[in-house]
XYZ file of C-alpha atoms in Angstrom:
452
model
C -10.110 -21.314 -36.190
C -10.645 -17.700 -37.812
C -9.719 -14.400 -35.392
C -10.280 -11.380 -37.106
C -9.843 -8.025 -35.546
C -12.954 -5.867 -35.217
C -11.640 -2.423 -33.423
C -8.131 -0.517 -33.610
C -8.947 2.080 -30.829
C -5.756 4.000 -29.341
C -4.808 1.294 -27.140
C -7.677 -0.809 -27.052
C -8.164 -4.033 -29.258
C -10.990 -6.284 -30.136
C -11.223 -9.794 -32.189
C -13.671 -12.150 -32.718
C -13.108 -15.434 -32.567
C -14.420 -18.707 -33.939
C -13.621 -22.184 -32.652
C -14.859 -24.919 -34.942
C -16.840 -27.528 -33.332
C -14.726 -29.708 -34.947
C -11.625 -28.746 -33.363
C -13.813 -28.338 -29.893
C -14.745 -32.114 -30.105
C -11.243 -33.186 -31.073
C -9.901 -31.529 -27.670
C -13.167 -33.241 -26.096
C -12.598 -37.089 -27.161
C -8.394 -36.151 -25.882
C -9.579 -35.950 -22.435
C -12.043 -38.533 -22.392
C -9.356 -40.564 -23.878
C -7.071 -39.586 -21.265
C -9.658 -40.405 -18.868
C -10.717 -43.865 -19.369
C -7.699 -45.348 -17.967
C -8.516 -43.425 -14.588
C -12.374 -43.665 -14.283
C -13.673 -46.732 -12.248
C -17.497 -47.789 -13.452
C -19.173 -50.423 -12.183
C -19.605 -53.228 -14.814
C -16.348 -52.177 -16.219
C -13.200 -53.351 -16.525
C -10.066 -50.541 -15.952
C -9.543 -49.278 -19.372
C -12.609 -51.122 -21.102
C -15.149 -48.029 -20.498
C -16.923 -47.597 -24.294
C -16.229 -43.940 -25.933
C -19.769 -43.468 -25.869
C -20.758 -44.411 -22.847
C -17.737 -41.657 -21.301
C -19.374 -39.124 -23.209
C -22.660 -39.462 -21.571
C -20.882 -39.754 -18.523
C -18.028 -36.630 -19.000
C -19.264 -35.314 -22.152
C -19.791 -32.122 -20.264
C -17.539 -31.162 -18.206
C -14.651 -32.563 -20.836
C -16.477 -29.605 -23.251
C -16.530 -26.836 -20.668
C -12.859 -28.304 -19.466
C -12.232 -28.061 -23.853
C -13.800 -24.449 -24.029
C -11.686 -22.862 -21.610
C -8.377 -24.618 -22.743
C -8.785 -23.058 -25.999
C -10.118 -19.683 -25.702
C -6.937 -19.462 -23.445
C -5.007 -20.903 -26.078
C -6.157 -18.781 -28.635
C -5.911 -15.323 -26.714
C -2.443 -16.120 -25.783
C -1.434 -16.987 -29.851
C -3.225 -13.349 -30.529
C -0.775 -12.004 -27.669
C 2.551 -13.737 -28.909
C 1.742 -12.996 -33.268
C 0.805 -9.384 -32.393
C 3.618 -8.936 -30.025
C 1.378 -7.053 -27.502
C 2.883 -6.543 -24.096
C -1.127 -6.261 -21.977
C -2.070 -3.713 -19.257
C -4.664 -5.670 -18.269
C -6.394 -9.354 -18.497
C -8.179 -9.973 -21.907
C -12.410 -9.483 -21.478
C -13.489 -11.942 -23.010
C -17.389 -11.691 -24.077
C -19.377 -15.379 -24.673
C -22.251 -15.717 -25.940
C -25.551 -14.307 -24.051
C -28.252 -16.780 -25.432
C -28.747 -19.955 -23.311
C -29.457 -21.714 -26.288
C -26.712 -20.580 -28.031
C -24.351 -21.266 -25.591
C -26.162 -25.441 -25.155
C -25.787 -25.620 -28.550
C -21.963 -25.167 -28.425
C -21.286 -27.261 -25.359
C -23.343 -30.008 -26.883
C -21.076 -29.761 -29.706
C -23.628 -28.992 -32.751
C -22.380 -25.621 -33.391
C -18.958 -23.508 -33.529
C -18.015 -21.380 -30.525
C -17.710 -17.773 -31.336
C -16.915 -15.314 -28.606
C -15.056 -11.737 -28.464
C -12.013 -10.784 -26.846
C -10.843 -7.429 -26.218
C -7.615 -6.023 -24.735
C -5.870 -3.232 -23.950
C -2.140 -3.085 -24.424
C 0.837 -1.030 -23.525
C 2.274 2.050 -25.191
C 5.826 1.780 -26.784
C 7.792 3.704 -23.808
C 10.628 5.354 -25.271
C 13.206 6.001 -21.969
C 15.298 8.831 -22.331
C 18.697 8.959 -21.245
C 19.272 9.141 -17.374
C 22.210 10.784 -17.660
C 20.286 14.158 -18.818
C 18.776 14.221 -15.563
C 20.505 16.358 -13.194
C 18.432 16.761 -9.615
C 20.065 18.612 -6.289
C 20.435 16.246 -3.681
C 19.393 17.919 0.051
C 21.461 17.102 2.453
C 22.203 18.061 6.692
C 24.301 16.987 8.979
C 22.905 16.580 12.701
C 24.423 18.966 14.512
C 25.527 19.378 18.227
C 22.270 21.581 19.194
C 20.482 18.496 17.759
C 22.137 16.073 19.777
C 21.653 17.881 22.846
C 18.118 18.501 22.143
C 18.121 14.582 21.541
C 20.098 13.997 25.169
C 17.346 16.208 27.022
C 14.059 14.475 25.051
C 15.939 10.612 26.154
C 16.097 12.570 29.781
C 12.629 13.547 29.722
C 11.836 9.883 28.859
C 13.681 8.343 31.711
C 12.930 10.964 34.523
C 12.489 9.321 38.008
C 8.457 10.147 39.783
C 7.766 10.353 43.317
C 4.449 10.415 44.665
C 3.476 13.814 45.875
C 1.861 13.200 49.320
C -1.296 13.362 50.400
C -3.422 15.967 49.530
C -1.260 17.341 47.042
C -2.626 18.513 43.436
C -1.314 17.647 40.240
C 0.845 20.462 38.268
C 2.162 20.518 34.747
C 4.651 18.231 34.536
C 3.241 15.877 37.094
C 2.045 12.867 36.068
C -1.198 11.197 37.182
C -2.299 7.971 37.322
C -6.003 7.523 36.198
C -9.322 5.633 35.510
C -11.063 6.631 33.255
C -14.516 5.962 31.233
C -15.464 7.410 27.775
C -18.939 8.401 26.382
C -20.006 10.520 22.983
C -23.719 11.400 23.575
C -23.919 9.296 26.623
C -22.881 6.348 24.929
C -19.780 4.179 26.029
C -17.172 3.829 23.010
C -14.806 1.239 22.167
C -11.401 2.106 23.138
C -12.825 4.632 25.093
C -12.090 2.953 28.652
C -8.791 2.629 30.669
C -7.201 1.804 33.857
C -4.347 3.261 35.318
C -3.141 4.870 32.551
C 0.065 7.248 33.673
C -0.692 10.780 32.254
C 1.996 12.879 32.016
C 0.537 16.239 31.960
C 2.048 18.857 29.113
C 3.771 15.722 26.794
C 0.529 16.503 24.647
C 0.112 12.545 24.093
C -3.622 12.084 24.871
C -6.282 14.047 23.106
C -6.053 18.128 23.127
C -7.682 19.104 26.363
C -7.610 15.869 28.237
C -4.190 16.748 30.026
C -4.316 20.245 30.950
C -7.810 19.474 32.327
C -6.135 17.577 34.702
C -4.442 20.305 36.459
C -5.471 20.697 40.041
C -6.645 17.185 40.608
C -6.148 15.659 43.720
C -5.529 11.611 44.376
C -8.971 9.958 44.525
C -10.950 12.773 43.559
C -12.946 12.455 40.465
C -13.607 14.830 37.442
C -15.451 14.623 34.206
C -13.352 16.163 31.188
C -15.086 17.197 28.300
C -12.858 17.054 24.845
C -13.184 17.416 21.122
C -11.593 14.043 19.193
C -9.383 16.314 16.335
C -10.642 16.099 12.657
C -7.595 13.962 11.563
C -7.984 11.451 14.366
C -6.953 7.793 13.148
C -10.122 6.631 14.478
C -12.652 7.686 11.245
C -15.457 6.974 14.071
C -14.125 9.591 16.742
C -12.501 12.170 14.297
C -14.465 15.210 15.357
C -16.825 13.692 17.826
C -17.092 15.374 21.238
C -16.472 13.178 24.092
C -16.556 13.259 27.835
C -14.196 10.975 30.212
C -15.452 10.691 33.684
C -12.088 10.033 35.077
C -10.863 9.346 38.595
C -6.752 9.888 39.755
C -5.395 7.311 41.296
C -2.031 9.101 42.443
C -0.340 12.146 41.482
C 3.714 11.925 41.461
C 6.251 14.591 40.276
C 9.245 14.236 38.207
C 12.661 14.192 39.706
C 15.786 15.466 37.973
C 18.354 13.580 35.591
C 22.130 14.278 35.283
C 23.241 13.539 31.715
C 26.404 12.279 32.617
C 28.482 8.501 32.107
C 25.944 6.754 35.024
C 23.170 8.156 33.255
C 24.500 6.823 29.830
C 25.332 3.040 31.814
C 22.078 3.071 33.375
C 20.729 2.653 29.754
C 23.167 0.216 28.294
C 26.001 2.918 27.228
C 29.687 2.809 28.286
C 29.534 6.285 28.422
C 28.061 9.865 27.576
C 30.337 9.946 24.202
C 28.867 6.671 23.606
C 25.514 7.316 24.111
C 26.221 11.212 22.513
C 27.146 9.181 19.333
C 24.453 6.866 19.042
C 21.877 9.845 19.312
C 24.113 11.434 16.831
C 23.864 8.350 14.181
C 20.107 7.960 14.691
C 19.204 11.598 14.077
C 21.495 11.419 10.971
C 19.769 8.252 9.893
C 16.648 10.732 10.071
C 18.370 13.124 8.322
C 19.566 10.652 5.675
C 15.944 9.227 4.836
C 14.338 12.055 4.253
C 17.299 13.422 1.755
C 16.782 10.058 -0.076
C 12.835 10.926 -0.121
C 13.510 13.948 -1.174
C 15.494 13.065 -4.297
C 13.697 10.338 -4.670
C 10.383 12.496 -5.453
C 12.384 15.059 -7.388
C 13.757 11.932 -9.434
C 9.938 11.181 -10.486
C 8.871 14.740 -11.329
C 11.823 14.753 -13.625
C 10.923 11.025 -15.165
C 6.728 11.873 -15.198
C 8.024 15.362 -17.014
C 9.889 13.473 -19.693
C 7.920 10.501 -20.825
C 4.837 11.139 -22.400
C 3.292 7.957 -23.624
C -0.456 7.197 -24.021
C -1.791 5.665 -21.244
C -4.188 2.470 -21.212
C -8.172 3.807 -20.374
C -8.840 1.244 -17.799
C -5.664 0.968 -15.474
C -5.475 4.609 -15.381
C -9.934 4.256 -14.438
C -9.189 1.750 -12.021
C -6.295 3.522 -10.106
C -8.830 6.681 -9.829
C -11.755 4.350 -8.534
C -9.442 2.877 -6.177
C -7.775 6.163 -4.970
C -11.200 8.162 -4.649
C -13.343 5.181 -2.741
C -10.345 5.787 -0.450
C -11.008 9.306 -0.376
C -14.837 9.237 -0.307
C -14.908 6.534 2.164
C -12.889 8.665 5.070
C -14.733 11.912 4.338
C -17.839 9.953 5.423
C -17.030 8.331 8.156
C -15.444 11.815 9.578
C -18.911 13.166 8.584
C -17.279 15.617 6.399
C -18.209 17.629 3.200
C -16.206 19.010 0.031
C -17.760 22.357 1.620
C -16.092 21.466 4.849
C -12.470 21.234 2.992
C -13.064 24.307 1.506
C -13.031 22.686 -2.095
C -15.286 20.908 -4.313
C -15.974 17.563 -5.821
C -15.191 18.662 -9.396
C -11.973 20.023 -8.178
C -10.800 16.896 -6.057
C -11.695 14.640 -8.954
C -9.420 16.624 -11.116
C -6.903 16.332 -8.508
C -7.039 12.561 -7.950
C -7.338 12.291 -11.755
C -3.986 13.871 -12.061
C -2.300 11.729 -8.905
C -4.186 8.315 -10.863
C -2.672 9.274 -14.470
C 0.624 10.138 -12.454
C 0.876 6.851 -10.750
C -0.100 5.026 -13.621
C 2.922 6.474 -15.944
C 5.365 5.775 -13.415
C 4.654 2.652 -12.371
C 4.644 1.091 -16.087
C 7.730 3.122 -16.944
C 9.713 1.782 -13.542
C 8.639 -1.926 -14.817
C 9.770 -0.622 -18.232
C 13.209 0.146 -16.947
C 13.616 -2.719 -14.522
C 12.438 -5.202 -17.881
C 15.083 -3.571 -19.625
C 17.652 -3.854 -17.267
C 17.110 -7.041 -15.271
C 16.486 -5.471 -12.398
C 14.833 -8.536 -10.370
C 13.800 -8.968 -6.658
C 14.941 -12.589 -5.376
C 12.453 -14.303 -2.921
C 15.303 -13.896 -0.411
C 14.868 -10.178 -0.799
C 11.141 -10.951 -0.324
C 11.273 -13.123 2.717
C 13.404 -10.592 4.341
C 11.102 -7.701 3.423
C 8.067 -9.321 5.185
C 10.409 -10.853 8.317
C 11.468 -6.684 8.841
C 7.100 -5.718 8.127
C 6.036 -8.850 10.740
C 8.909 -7.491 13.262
C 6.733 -4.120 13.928
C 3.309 -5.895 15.133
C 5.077 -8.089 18.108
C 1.887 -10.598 19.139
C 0.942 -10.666 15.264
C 3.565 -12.554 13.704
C 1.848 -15.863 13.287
C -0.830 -14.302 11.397
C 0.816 -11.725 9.148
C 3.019 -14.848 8.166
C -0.042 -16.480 7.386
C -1.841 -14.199 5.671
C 1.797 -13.071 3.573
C 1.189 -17.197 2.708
C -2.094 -17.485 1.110
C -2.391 -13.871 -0.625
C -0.380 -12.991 -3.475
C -1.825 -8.911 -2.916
C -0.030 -8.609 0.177
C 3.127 -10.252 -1.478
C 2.563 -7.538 -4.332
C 2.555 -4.883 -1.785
C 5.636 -5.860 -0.409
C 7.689 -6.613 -3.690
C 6.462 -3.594 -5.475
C 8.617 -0.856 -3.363
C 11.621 -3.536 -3.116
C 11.682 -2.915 -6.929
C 10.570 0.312 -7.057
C 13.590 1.045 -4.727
C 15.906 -0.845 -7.356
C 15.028 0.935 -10.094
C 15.208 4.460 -8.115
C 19.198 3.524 -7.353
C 20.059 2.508 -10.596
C 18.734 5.500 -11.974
C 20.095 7.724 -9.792
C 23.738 5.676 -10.123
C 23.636 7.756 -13.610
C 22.089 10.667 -13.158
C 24.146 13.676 -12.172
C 23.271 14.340 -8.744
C 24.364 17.461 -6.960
C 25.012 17.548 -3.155
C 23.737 20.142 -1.173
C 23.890 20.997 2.238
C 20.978 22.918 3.725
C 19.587 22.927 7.244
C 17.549 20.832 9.124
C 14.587 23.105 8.529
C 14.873 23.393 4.328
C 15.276 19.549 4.995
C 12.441 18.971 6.322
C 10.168 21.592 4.567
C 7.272 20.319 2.930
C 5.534 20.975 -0.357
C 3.349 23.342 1.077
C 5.565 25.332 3.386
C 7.772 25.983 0.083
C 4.754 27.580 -2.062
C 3.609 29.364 0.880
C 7.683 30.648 0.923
């Protein structure tokens, strides 16, 4: 066998390799010879099938079975003497002529073949505790909790029809039918019965409630709305639609008395009770989005201080995959570059920078989670996908099914498990400063604070 390396490029490597024939048809007459215990032929006994008449018979398949056995062989000895941790699957490149490639399997001539690869930067990790990051922190406050109190009242108010004759006000809600068309056209989704519109919660598309104002039970109206730009539906976003809808009753809301038989009538022993669980949830809120927050600052600081080359074709493939994404949505919304008041050149620069930036962390979290046995257990898994199956009640038997036979969606959910893992242990040694700020700095976005 002779590998010799044919390109040194950055990160990129290339060898050829050459199998003898020789070696190819030693690996050959091993399987045959592990096979002639197992074949059955008629005309011959168990175990008494000629050599040569095998190789007429498996000649083959035992080569092609031979090839791949030691091209794999050999790529993973190049691996282990060159001590090359891989950022992607070695290419391997046979042979293009079909006579070339009958002369090898029938064994007359060597098999030569190239394999390139691209391997992984030395990462040199600095030393977490350098990092020091502000923590953002708030505390739900009374005002919150009785903003909380009065959205849960809301929620629970008591309805009573309104009588005949009697038209529908904000506040009201109505009980409709209703059928959806864009151009004339019936759409999927776009049909209901009895739906209970509550008119001024701003649930249903903009328009559709407030065009309900004035309707009387059984009377019938056609309400003509524009589906937003962002709507989940890539198919709708932007499309205008008209519902030809019909009430069915009109009822108005009743009043609620935040008191202890309010907080019993939903499972509470009493107003403190119920006071503190809307107290714990909003601080749960509060608490995620600190952790987000930190958690992002963390990875500005980490992307800031490592600087490593990265390999060509993950970074190529992360951009491919992130701008299909992109491309994809902006045509089914029927949008332009033009219509986001940007351009192609400067959105691929953009999603060149995200790629490059996704990229560097994730190799550097599995660098620090390699060096520090940071693991997930398949408990941790199995848990992980029992709490993702839990949110799509009807699905269950499917999601566990598809979790079962594809190892992407178990990537997708082991990949923030350790991501997570990593993020702690970091932050366990970073100096991290508390710092209480108000719901509103909290919550402020990226945007809000350049526009600040």
């Amino acid at each position: 066998m002779q590998v010799t390396e044919t390109v040194t490029d950055g990160l990129r490597r290339e060898f050829r390799v050459v199998i003898p024939a020789s070696e190819l048809d030693s690996k050959v007459s091993e399987r045959l010879d592990e096979l002639k215990d197992r074949v059955r032929l008629n005309g011959f006994r168990p175990g008494k099938v000629p050599a040569a008449h095998l190789r007429r018979m498996y000649g083959r398949s035992a080569m092609a079975e031979a090839i791949e056995a030691a091209m794999r062989d050999v790529n993973a000895k190049i691996v282990a003497d060159n001590n090359f941790r891989l950022a992607m699957q070695p290419k391997v490149t046979l042979p293009e002529d079909e006579k070339s490639v009958e002369a090898v399997i029938e064994g007359k001539t060597d098999l030569a073949y190239t394999v390139a690869m691209e391997i992984l930067a030395p990462i040199e990790i600095v030393d977490f505790k350098s990092i020091e990051l502000n923590k953002l922190t708030a505390d739900a406050t009374d005002q919150e909790v009785e903003e909380g109190l009065g959205r849960i009242a809301q929620q629970n108010l008591p309805f009573a029809d309104k009588g005949e004759g009697a038209r529908a006000d904000k506040n009201d809600r109505v009980t409709v039918s209703f059928v959806g068309t864009i151009d004339g056209v019936p759409f999927e989704g776009g049909s209901a019965d009895d739906v209970a519109v509550l008119i001024g919660s701003n649930t249903f598309i903009p328009g559709f409630e407030e065009q309900l104002i004035g309707i009387a039970a059984g009377e019938n109206r056609q309400i003509n709305v524009t589906f937003p730009e962002n709507y989940p539906a890539a198919h709708l976003a932007g499309k205008a639609a008209v519902f030809d809808a019909t009430a069915k009753s009109i009822e108005a809301p009743g009043e609620v008395t935040i008191d202890d038989d309010f907080a019993k009538s939903l499972g509470l022993d009493s107003l403190d009770k119920l006071k503190g669980a809307v107290r714990e949830r909003i601080q749960r809120e509060h608490d995620s989005m600190s952790k987000q927050r930190v958690k992002r600052a963390l990875f500005d600081a980490l992307d800031e201080r490592h600087k490593f080359e990265l390999p060509p074709a993950l970074v190529e493939q992360e951009f491919e995959n992130l701008w299909s994404t992109v491309t994809s949505e902006m045509q089914d919304r029927g949008r332009t570059f033009a219509d986001e008041n940007t351009t192609e050149e400067k959105e691929r620069e953009e999603y060149q920078r995200i790629a490059d930036r996704r990229v560097r962390l994730g190799l550097l979290l599995d660098e620090i989670a390699r060096n520090n046995d940071i693991t997930i257990t398949e408990d941790e898994v199995r848990r992980a996908i029992m709490e993702h199956v839990r949110q799509y009640p009807g699905r269950e038997k499917e999601l566990l099914e598809m979790f079962r036979t594809n190892p992407e969606a178990i990537a997708s959910i082991r990949a923030p498990l350790i991501e997570n893992k990593v993020t702690d242990f970091i932050l366990a040694l970073a100096k991290v400063n508390d710092q209480k700020v108000s719901r509103e700095e909290l919550y402020r976005t990226e945007d809000d604070e350049k526009a600040a």
